[in-house]
Amino acid sequence: MSVLDRANKVALSGDDMVEALGVVNDLPPEDRRSMQARTVRLLQHFEGTGRPGFYNAGEVVMAIEFRFWALAKLHLTEHRGLAGWILPTGDRFDYVKDELLSVAATEPLVEIDGRVAFDAESFIDHLLAISEEHGRA
């Protein structure tokens, strides 16, 4: 099984992604950009949580990191249409709407040009469907 397949098998929720984002945002600014610092802190946070599907904190953290990378790639390089779901605050981090993290938690990861990614069209369709359900599309 490929690393990407393993990451896709980890059952995450939008709440898990919100929680992980909070853990990362609580790091000192210089550590937020360090994959090593983020990984260590997320491992410490998720180890032994006792949640179903979270028996292997390393797999959970890998899946979370991959999903954050794919979301950043989608937002920064492929699809500026996410701007309505990510609002700059001028603070330590931007405000990210819950629907965006819910989709990032469940949308299948794919490989595009040798990098982990989301299929942009599928992601946006999923995001619009969830937002419409909540009356926010």
Short mmCIF file of N, CA and C in Angstrom, two decimals:
data_model
loop_
_atom_site.label_atom_id
_atom_site.label_comp_id
_atom_site.label_asym_id
_atom_site.label_seq_id
_atom_site.Cartn_x
_atom_site.Cartn_y
_atom_site.Cartn_z
N MET A 1 0.85 -1.18 0.00
CA MET A 1 0.00 0.00 0.00
C MET A 1 0.90 1.25 0.00
N SER A 2 0.57 2.21 -0.85
CA SER A 2 1.38 3.42 -0.94
C SER A 2 1.14 4.33 0.27
N VAL A 3 2.05 5.26 0.46
CA VAL A 3 1.91 6.23 1.55
C VAL A 3 0.62 7.04 1.36
N LEU A 4 0.32 7.39 0.13
CA LEU A 4 -0.90 8.15 -0.14
C LEU A 4 -2.14 7.32 0.19
N ASP A 5 -2.12 6.04 -0.14
CA ASP A 5 -3.24 5.15 0.21
C ASP A 5 -3.40 5.07 1.72
N ARG A 6 -2.28 4.98 2.42
CA ARG A 6 -2.34 4.92 3.89
C ARG A 6 -2.94 6.21 4.46
N ALA A 7 -2.54 7.34 3.92
CA ALA A 7 -3.09 8.62 4.39
C ALA A 7 -4.58 8.70 4.11
N ASN A 8 -5.02 8.22 2.97
CA ASN A 8 -6.45 8.24 2.64
C ASN A 8 -7.27 7.30 3.51
N LYS A 9 -6.64 6.28 4.09
CA LYS A 9 -7.37 5.33 4.95
C LYS A 9 -7.63 5.88 6.35
N VAL A 10 -6.88 6.91 6.76
CA VAL A 10 -7.06 7.48 8.10
C VAL A 10 -8.38 8.25 8.11
N ALA A 11 -9.27 7.87 9.03
CA ALA A 11 -10.58 8.52 9.14
C ALA A 11 -10.45 9.80 9.96
N LEU A 12 -10.54 10.93 9.28
CA LEU A 12 -10.47 12.23 9.94
C LEU A 12 -11.80 12.95 9.77
N SER A 13 -12.07 13.85 10.69
CA SER A 13 -13.26 14.70 10.59
C SER A 13 -12.81 16.15 10.49
N GLY A 14 -13.75 17.01 10.16
CA GLY A 14 -13.45 18.43 10.16
C GLY A 14 -12.99 18.90 11.53
N ASP A 15 -13.60 18.34 12.59
CA ASP A 15 -13.20 18.70 13.95
C ASP A 15 -11.75 18.31 14.23
N ASP A 16 -11.32 17.16 13.70
CA ASP A 16 -9.92 16.75 13.86
C ASP A 16 -8.98 17.76 13.20
N MET A 17 -9.37 18.23 12.03
CA MET A 17 -8.55 19.21 11.31
C MET A 17 -8.53 20.55 12.04
N VAL A 18 -9.67 20.96 12.60
CA VAL A 18 -9.74 22.19 13.39
C VAL A 18 -8.82 22.06 14.60
N GLU A 19 -8.89 20.91 15.26
CA GLU A 19 -8.05 20.66 16.43
C GLU A 19 -6.57 20.71 16.06
N ALA A 20 -6.21 20.06 14.97
CA ALA A 20 -4.81 20.05 14.52
C ALA A 20 -4.35 21.46 14.16
N LEU A 21 -5.20 22.22 13.50
CA LEU A 21 -4.85 23.59 13.14
C LEU A 21 -4.61 24.43 14.39
N GLY A 22 -5.42 24.21 15.41
CA GLY A 22 -5.23 24.92 16.68
C GLY A 22 -3.91 24.57 17.33
N VAL A 23 -3.55 23.28 17.29
CA VAL A 23 -2.28 22.83 17.86
C VAL A 23 -1.11 23.51 17.14
N VAL A 24 -1.17 23.53 15.83
CA VAL A 24 -0.11 24.16 15.03
C VAL A 24 -0.06 25.66 15.29
N ASN A 25 -1.21 26.30 15.36
CA ASN A 25 -1.24 27.75 15.57
C ASN A 25 -0.77 28.16 16.96
N ASP A 26 -0.78 27.22 17.91
CA ASP A 26 -0.28 27.51 19.25
C ASP A 26 1.25 27.44 19.32
N LEU A 27 1.88 26.93 18.27
CA LEU A 27 3.34 26.89 18.23
C LEU A 27 3.89 28.31 18.07
N PRO A 28 5.13 28.54 18.51
CA PRO A 28 5.76 29.84 18.23
C PRO A 28 5.83 30.05 16.71
N PRO A 29 5.74 31.29 16.26
CA PRO A 29 5.72 31.56 14.81
C PRO A 29 6.85 30.88 14.04
N GLU A 30 8.04 30.85 14.58
CA GLU A 30 9.16 30.24 13.85
C GLU A 30 9.01 28.73 13.71
N ASP A 31 8.24 28.10 14.59
CA ASP A 31 8.05 26.64 14.52
C ASP A 31 6.91 26.23 13.61
N ARG A 32 5.99 27.13 13.33
CA ARG A 32 4.84 26.77 12.49
C ARG A 32 5.24 26.36 11.09
N ARG A 33 6.33 26.90 10.59
CA ARG A 33 6.79 26.57 9.24
C ARG A 33 7.73 25.37 9.22
N SER A 34 8.10 24.89 10.38
CA SER A 34 9.01 23.75 10.48
C SER A 34 8.20 22.45 10.51
N MET A 35 8.39 21.63 9.49
CA MET A 35 7.67 20.35 9.45
C MET A 35 8.02 19.51 10.67
N GLN A 36 9.28 19.53 11.07
CA GLN A 36 9.71 18.75 12.23
C GLN A 36 9.00 19.22 13.50
N ALA A 37 8.96 20.51 13.73
CA ALA A 37 8.31 21.04 14.93
C ALA A 37 6.81 20.73 14.93
N ARG A 38 6.16 20.92 13.77
CA ARG A 38 4.72 20.62 13.68
C ARG A 38 4.47 19.14 13.94
N THR A 39 5.28 18.29 13.30
CA THR A 39 5.09 16.85 13.43
C THR A 39 5.25 16.41 14.87
N VAL A 40 6.31 16.87 15.53
CA VAL A 40 6.55 16.48 16.93
C VAL A 40 5.38 16.93 17.80
N ARG A 41 4.94 18.17 17.62
CA ARG A 41 3.84 18.67 18.46
C ARG A 41 2.53 17.94 18.19
N LEU A 42 2.24 17.67 16.92
CA LEU A 42 1.02 16.93 16.59
C LEU A 42 1.09 15.50 17.12
N LEU A 43 2.25 14.86 17.03
CA LEU A 43 2.40 13.51 17.60
C LEU A 43 2.14 13.53 19.10
N GLN A 44 2.72 14.50 19.79
CA GLN A 44 2.49 14.61 21.23
C GLN A 44 1.01 14.78 21.53
N HIS A 45 0.35 15.57 20.72
CA HIS A 45 -1.07 15.86 20.95
C HIS A 45 -1.97 14.65 20.70
N PHE A 46 -1.71 13.94 19.60
CA PHE A 46 -2.62 12.86 19.20
C PHE A 46 -2.25 11.49 19.76
N GLU A 47 -1.06 11.32 20.33
CA GLU A 47 -0.69 10.02 20.89
C GLU A 47 -1.61 9.67 22.05
N GLY A 48 -2.10 8.46 22.03
CA GLY A 48 -2.89 7.96 23.15
C GLY A 48 -4.22 8.66 23.36
N THR A 49 -4.80 9.22 22.32
CA THR A 49 -6.08 9.90 22.49
C THR A 49 -7.21 8.91 22.75
N GLY A 50 -7.00 7.65 22.36
CA GLY A 50 -8.03 6.64 22.56
C GLY A 50 -9.22 6.77 21.63
N ARG A 51 -9.12 7.64 20.65
CA ARG A 51 -10.22 7.80 19.70
C ARG A 51 -10.19 6.67 18.67
N PRO A 52 -11.35 6.20 18.26
CA PRO A 52 -11.38 5.16 17.22
C PRO A 52 -10.64 5.63 15.97
N GLY A 53 -9.82 4.76 15.42
CA GLY A 53 -9.07 5.08 14.22
C GLY A 53 -7.79 5.85 14.48
N PHE A 54 -7.53 6.19 15.73
CA PHE A 54 -6.35 6.97 16.07
C PHE A 54 -5.33 6.12 16.83
N TYR A 55 -5.29 4.83 16.51
CA TYR A 55 -4.37 3.93 17.21
C TYR A 55 -2.93 4.20 16.84
N ASN A 56 -2.67 4.72 15.66
CA ASN A 56 -1.32 5.00 15.21
C ASN A 56 -1.20 6.50 14.98
N ALA A 57 -0.67 7.19 15.98
CA ALA A 57 -0.57 8.65 15.88
C ALA A 57 0.27 9.08 14.69
N GLY A 58 1.28 8.30 14.33
CA GLY A 58 2.11 8.64 13.18
C GLY A 58 1.31 8.69 11.89
N GLU A 59 0.42 7.72 11.71
CA GLU A 59 -0.44 7.70 10.52
C GLU A 59 -1.40 8.89 10.53
N VAL A 60 -1.93 9.21 11.69
CA VAL A 60 -2.86 10.33 11.82
C VAL A 60 -2.16 11.64 11.45
N VAL A 61 -0.97 11.84 12.02
CA VAL A 61 -0.23 13.07 11.76
C VAL A 61 0.17 13.16 10.28
N MET A 62 0.58 12.04 9.70
CA MET A 62 0.91 12.02 8.28
C MET A 62 -0.30 12.45 7.45
N ALA A 63 -1.46 11.90 7.76
CA ALA A 63 -2.67 12.24 7.01
C ALA A 63 -3.03 13.71 7.18
N ILE A 64 -2.91 14.22 8.39
CA ILE A 64 -3.22 15.63 8.64
C ILE A 64 -2.25 16.53 7.87
N GLU A 65 -0.96 16.24 7.96
CA GLU A 65 0.04 17.06 7.25
C GLU A 65 -0.21 17.02 5.74
N PHE A 66 -0.45 15.84 5.19
CA PHE A 66 -0.73 15.73 3.76
C PHE A 66 -1.93 16.58 3.38
N ARG A 67 -2.97 16.54 4.21
CA ARG A 67 -4.19 17.29 3.90
C ARG A 67 -3.96 18.80 4.00
N PHE A 68 -3.16 19.23 4.96
CA PHE A 68 -2.82 20.66 5.02
C PHE A 68 -1.97 21.07 3.82
N TRP A 69 -1.02 20.23 3.41
CA TRP A 69 -0.21 20.54 2.22
C TRP A 69 -1.09 20.66 0.99
N ALA A 70 -2.00 19.69 0.82
CA ALA A 70 -2.87 19.68 -0.36
C ALA A 70 -3.78 20.91 -0.35
N LEU A 71 -4.27 21.28 0.82
CA LEU A 71 -5.13 22.46 0.93
C LEU A 71 -4.34 23.73 0.59
N ALA A 72 -3.14 23.84 1.11
CA ALA A 72 -2.30 25.01 0.80
C ALA A 72 -2.01 25.09 -0.69
N LYS A 73 -1.69 23.95 -1.28
CA LYS A 73 -1.41 23.92 -2.73
C LYS A 73 -2.64 24.36 -3.51
N LEU A 74 -3.78 23.86 -3.12
CA LEU A 74 -5.03 24.22 -3.81
C LEU A 74 -5.30 25.71 -3.68
N HIS A 75 -5.13 26.24 -2.49
CA HIS A 75 -5.42 27.65 -2.23
C HIS A 75 -4.41 28.58 -2.89
N LEU A 76 -3.14 28.25 -2.79
CA LEU A 76 -2.10 29.17 -3.24
C LEU A 76 -1.74 29.06 -4.72
N THR A 77 -1.86 27.87 -5.28
CA THR A 77 -1.35 27.71 -6.64
C THR A 77 -2.39 27.31 -7.67
N GLU A 78 -3.48 26.72 -7.25
CA GLU A 78 -4.39 26.18 -8.24
C GLU A 78 -5.75 26.83 -8.28
N HIS A 79 -6.26 27.22 -7.14
CA HIS A 79 -7.65 27.65 -7.14
C HIS A 79 -7.88 28.79 -6.17
N ARG A 80 -7.77 29.99 -6.66
CA ARG A 80 -7.98 31.17 -5.81
C ARG A 80 -9.44 31.29 -5.36
N GLY A 81 -10.31 30.44 -5.89
CA GLY A 81 -11.71 30.46 -5.52
C GLY A 81 -11.97 30.13 -4.07
N LEU A 82 -10.95 29.67 -3.36
CA LEU A 82 -11.12 29.36 -1.94
C LEU A 82 -11.08 30.61 -1.08
N ALA A 83 -10.81 31.76 -1.67
CA ALA A 83 -10.67 32.99 -0.90
C ALA A 83 -11.89 33.28 -0.03
N GLY A 84 -13.07 32.90 -0.47
CA GLY A 84 -14.28 33.14 0.32
C GLY A 84 -14.37 32.29 1.57
N TRP A 85 -13.55 31.26 1.65
CA TRP A 85 -13.56 30.37 2.82
C TRP A 85 -12.34 30.57 3.71
N ILE A 86 -11.40 31.40 3.27
CA ILE A 86 -10.21 31.69 4.07
C ILE A 86 -10.12 33.21 4.17
N LEU A 87 -10.27 33.72 5.37
CA LEU A 87 -10.31 35.16 5.57
C LEU A 87 -9.07 35.63 6.34
N PRO A 88 -8.27 36.54 5.77
CA PRO A 88 -7.11 37.05 6.48
C PRO A 88 -7.55 37.83 7.72
N THR A 89 -6.85 37.64 8.82
CA THR A 89 -7.19 38.34 10.05
C THR A 89 -6.11 39.31 10.48
N GLY A 90 -4.91 39.17 9.91
CA GLY A 90 -3.79 40.00 10.34
C GLY A 90 -3.22 39.54 11.66
N ASP A 91 -3.77 38.47 12.20
CA ASP A 91 -3.31 37.90 13.46
C ASP A 91 -2.34 36.78 13.16
N ARG A 92 -2.20 35.85 14.09
CA ARG A 92 -1.26 34.74 13.93
C ARG A 92 -1.64 33.81 12.78
N PHE A 93 -2.89 33.75 12.44
CA PHE A 93 -3.35 32.84 11.39
C PHE A 93 -4.62 33.39 10.77
N ASP A 94 -4.95 32.87 9.64
CA ASP A 94 -6.17 33.28 8.97
C ASP A 94 -7.35 32.50 9.52
N TYR A 95 -8.53 33.09 9.40
CA TYR A 95 -9.76 32.40 9.78
C TYR A 95 -10.15 31.47 8.64
N VAL A 96 -10.31 30.21 8.97
CA VAL A 96 -10.68 29.20 7.97
C VAL A 96 -12.06 28.68 8.35
N LYS A 97 -12.99 28.76 7.43
CA LYS A 97 -14.35 28.29 7.72
C LYS A 97 -14.38 26.78 7.90
N ASP A 98 -15.23 26.32 8.80
CA ASP A 98 -15.31 24.90 9.14
C ASP A 98 -15.57 24.01 7.94
N GLU A 99 -16.40 24.48 7.00
CA GLU A 99 -16.70 23.66 5.83
C GLU A 99 -15.44 23.30 5.05
N LEU A 100 -14.52 24.23 4.97
CA LEU A 100 -13.27 24.00 4.23
C LEU A 100 -12.48 22.87 4.88
N LEU A 101 -12.39 22.88 6.20
CA LEU A 101 -11.64 21.83 6.89
C LEU A 101 -12.39 20.50 6.87
N SER A 102 -13.72 20.54 6.85
CA SER A 102 -14.49 19.30 6.73
C SER A 102 -14.22 18.62 5.39
N VAL A 103 -14.18 19.41 4.34
CA VAL A 103 -13.88 18.84 3.02
C VAL A 103 -12.43 18.37 2.97
N ALA A 104 -11.51 19.15 3.52
CA ALA A 104 -10.10 18.76 3.53
C ALA A 104 -9.89 17.45 4.30
N ALA A 105 -10.72 17.19 5.30
CA ALA A 105 -10.60 15.97 6.10
C ALA A 105 -11.05 14.73 5.34
N THR A 106 -11.97 14.90 4.41
CA THR A 106 -12.60 13.72 3.79
C THR A 106 -12.35 13.57 2.29
N GLU A 107 -11.98 14.63 1.62
CA GLU A 107 -11.74 14.56 0.17
C GLU A 107 -10.52 13.67 -0.09
N PRO A 108 -10.61 12.76 -1.06
CA PRO A 108 -9.47 11.89 -1.34
C PRO A 108 -8.23 12.68 -1.77
N LEU A 109 -7.10 12.29 -1.23
CA LEU A 109 -5.82 12.84 -1.65
C LEU A 109 -5.40 12.15 -2.94
N VAL A 110 -4.81 12.90 -3.84
CA VAL A 110 -4.31 12.35 -5.10
C VAL A 110 -2.88 12.86 -5.29
N GLU A 111 -2.20 12.28 -6.26
CA GLU A 111 -0.86 12.75 -6.61
C GLU A 111 -0.95 13.49 -7.94
N ILE A 112 -0.48 14.73 -7.94
CA ILE A 112 -0.43 15.54 -9.15
C ILE A 112 0.99 16.07 -9.29
N ASP A 113 1.62 15.77 -10.41
CA ASP A 113 3.00 16.19 -10.66
C ASP A 113 3.94 15.77 -9.53
N GLY A 114 3.72 14.57 -9.01
CA GLY A 114 4.59 14.03 -7.98
C GLY A 114 4.37 14.60 -6.59
N ARG A 115 3.30 15.35 -6.40
CA ARG A 115 3.02 15.96 -5.10
C ARG A 115 1.61 15.61 -4.64
N VAL A 116 1.46 15.57 -3.33
CA VAL A 116 0.15 15.30 -2.76
C VAL A 116 -0.76 16.50 -3.04
N ALA A 117 -2.01 16.21 -3.38
CA ALA A 117 -2.92 17.28 -3.78
C ALA A 117 -4.36 16.82 -3.62
N PHE A 118 -5.26 17.76 -3.82
CA PHE A 118 -6.67 17.46 -3.99
C PHE A 118 -7.01 17.72 -5.45
N ASP A 119 -7.94 16.97 -6.00
CA ASP A 119 -8.47 17.28 -7.31
C ASP A 119 -9.31 18.55 -7.14
N ALA A 120 -8.89 19.64 -7.78
CA ALA A 120 -9.51 20.95 -7.55
C ALA A 120 -11.01 20.95 -7.83
N GLU A 121 -11.42 20.38 -8.95
CA GLU A 121 -12.84 20.39 -9.32
C GLU A 121 -13.68 19.61 -8.31
N SER A 122 -13.21 18.44 -7.93
CA SER A 122 -13.92 17.61 -6.96
C SER A 122 -14.00 18.32 -5.60
N PHE A 123 -12.89 18.92 -5.18
CA PHE A 123 -12.84 19.61 -3.89
C PHE A 123 -13.84 20.76 -3.86
N ILE A 124 -13.83 21.59 -4.89
CA ILE A 124 -14.74 22.74 -4.93
C ILE A 124 -16.20 22.29 -4.99
N ASP A 125 -16.49 21.26 -5.78
CA ASP A 125 -17.86 20.72 -5.83
C ASP A 125 -18.31 20.25 -4.46
N HIS A 126 -17.45 19.53 -3.76
CA HIS A 126 -17.75 19.03 -2.42
C HIS A 126 -17.95 20.20 -1.45
N LEU A 127 -17.08 21.20 -1.53
CA LEU A 127 -17.17 22.37 -0.66
C LEU A 127 -18.47 23.13 -0.89
N LEU A 128 -18.84 23.32 -2.15
CA LEU A 128 -20.09 24.03 -2.45
C LEU A 128 -21.30 23.25 -1.96
N ALA A 129 -21.27 21.92 -2.09
CA ALA A 129 -22.39 21.10 -1.63
C ALA A 129 -22.55 21.20 -0.12
N ILE A 130 -21.46 21.13 0.62
CA ILE A 130 -21.53 21.24 2.08
C ILE A 130 -21.98 22.64 2.48
N SER A 131 -21.43 23.65 1.84
CA SER A 131 -21.79 25.03 2.17
C SER A 131 -23.26 25.30 1.88
N GLU A 132 -23.76 24.74 0.80
CA GLU A 132 -25.17 24.91 0.45
C GLU A 132 -26.06 24.26 1.51
N GLU A 133 -25.65 23.09 2.00
CA GLU A 133 -26.41 22.41 3.06
C GLU A 133 -26.52 23.30 4.30
N HIS A 134 -25.46 24.06 4.57
CA HIS A 134 -25.44 24.93 5.74
C HIS A 134 -25.96 26.34 5.44
N GLY A 135 -26.43 26.54 4.21
CA GLY A 135 -26.97 27.83 3.82
C GLY A 135 -25.91 28.90 3.64
N ARG A 136 -24.67 28.49 3.27
CA ARG A 136 -23.59 29.46 3.14
C ARG A 136 -22.91 29.44 1.78
N ALA A 137 -23.54 28.85 0.79
CA ALA A 137 -22.89 28.77 -0.53
C ALA A 137 -23.04 30.07 -1.28
#
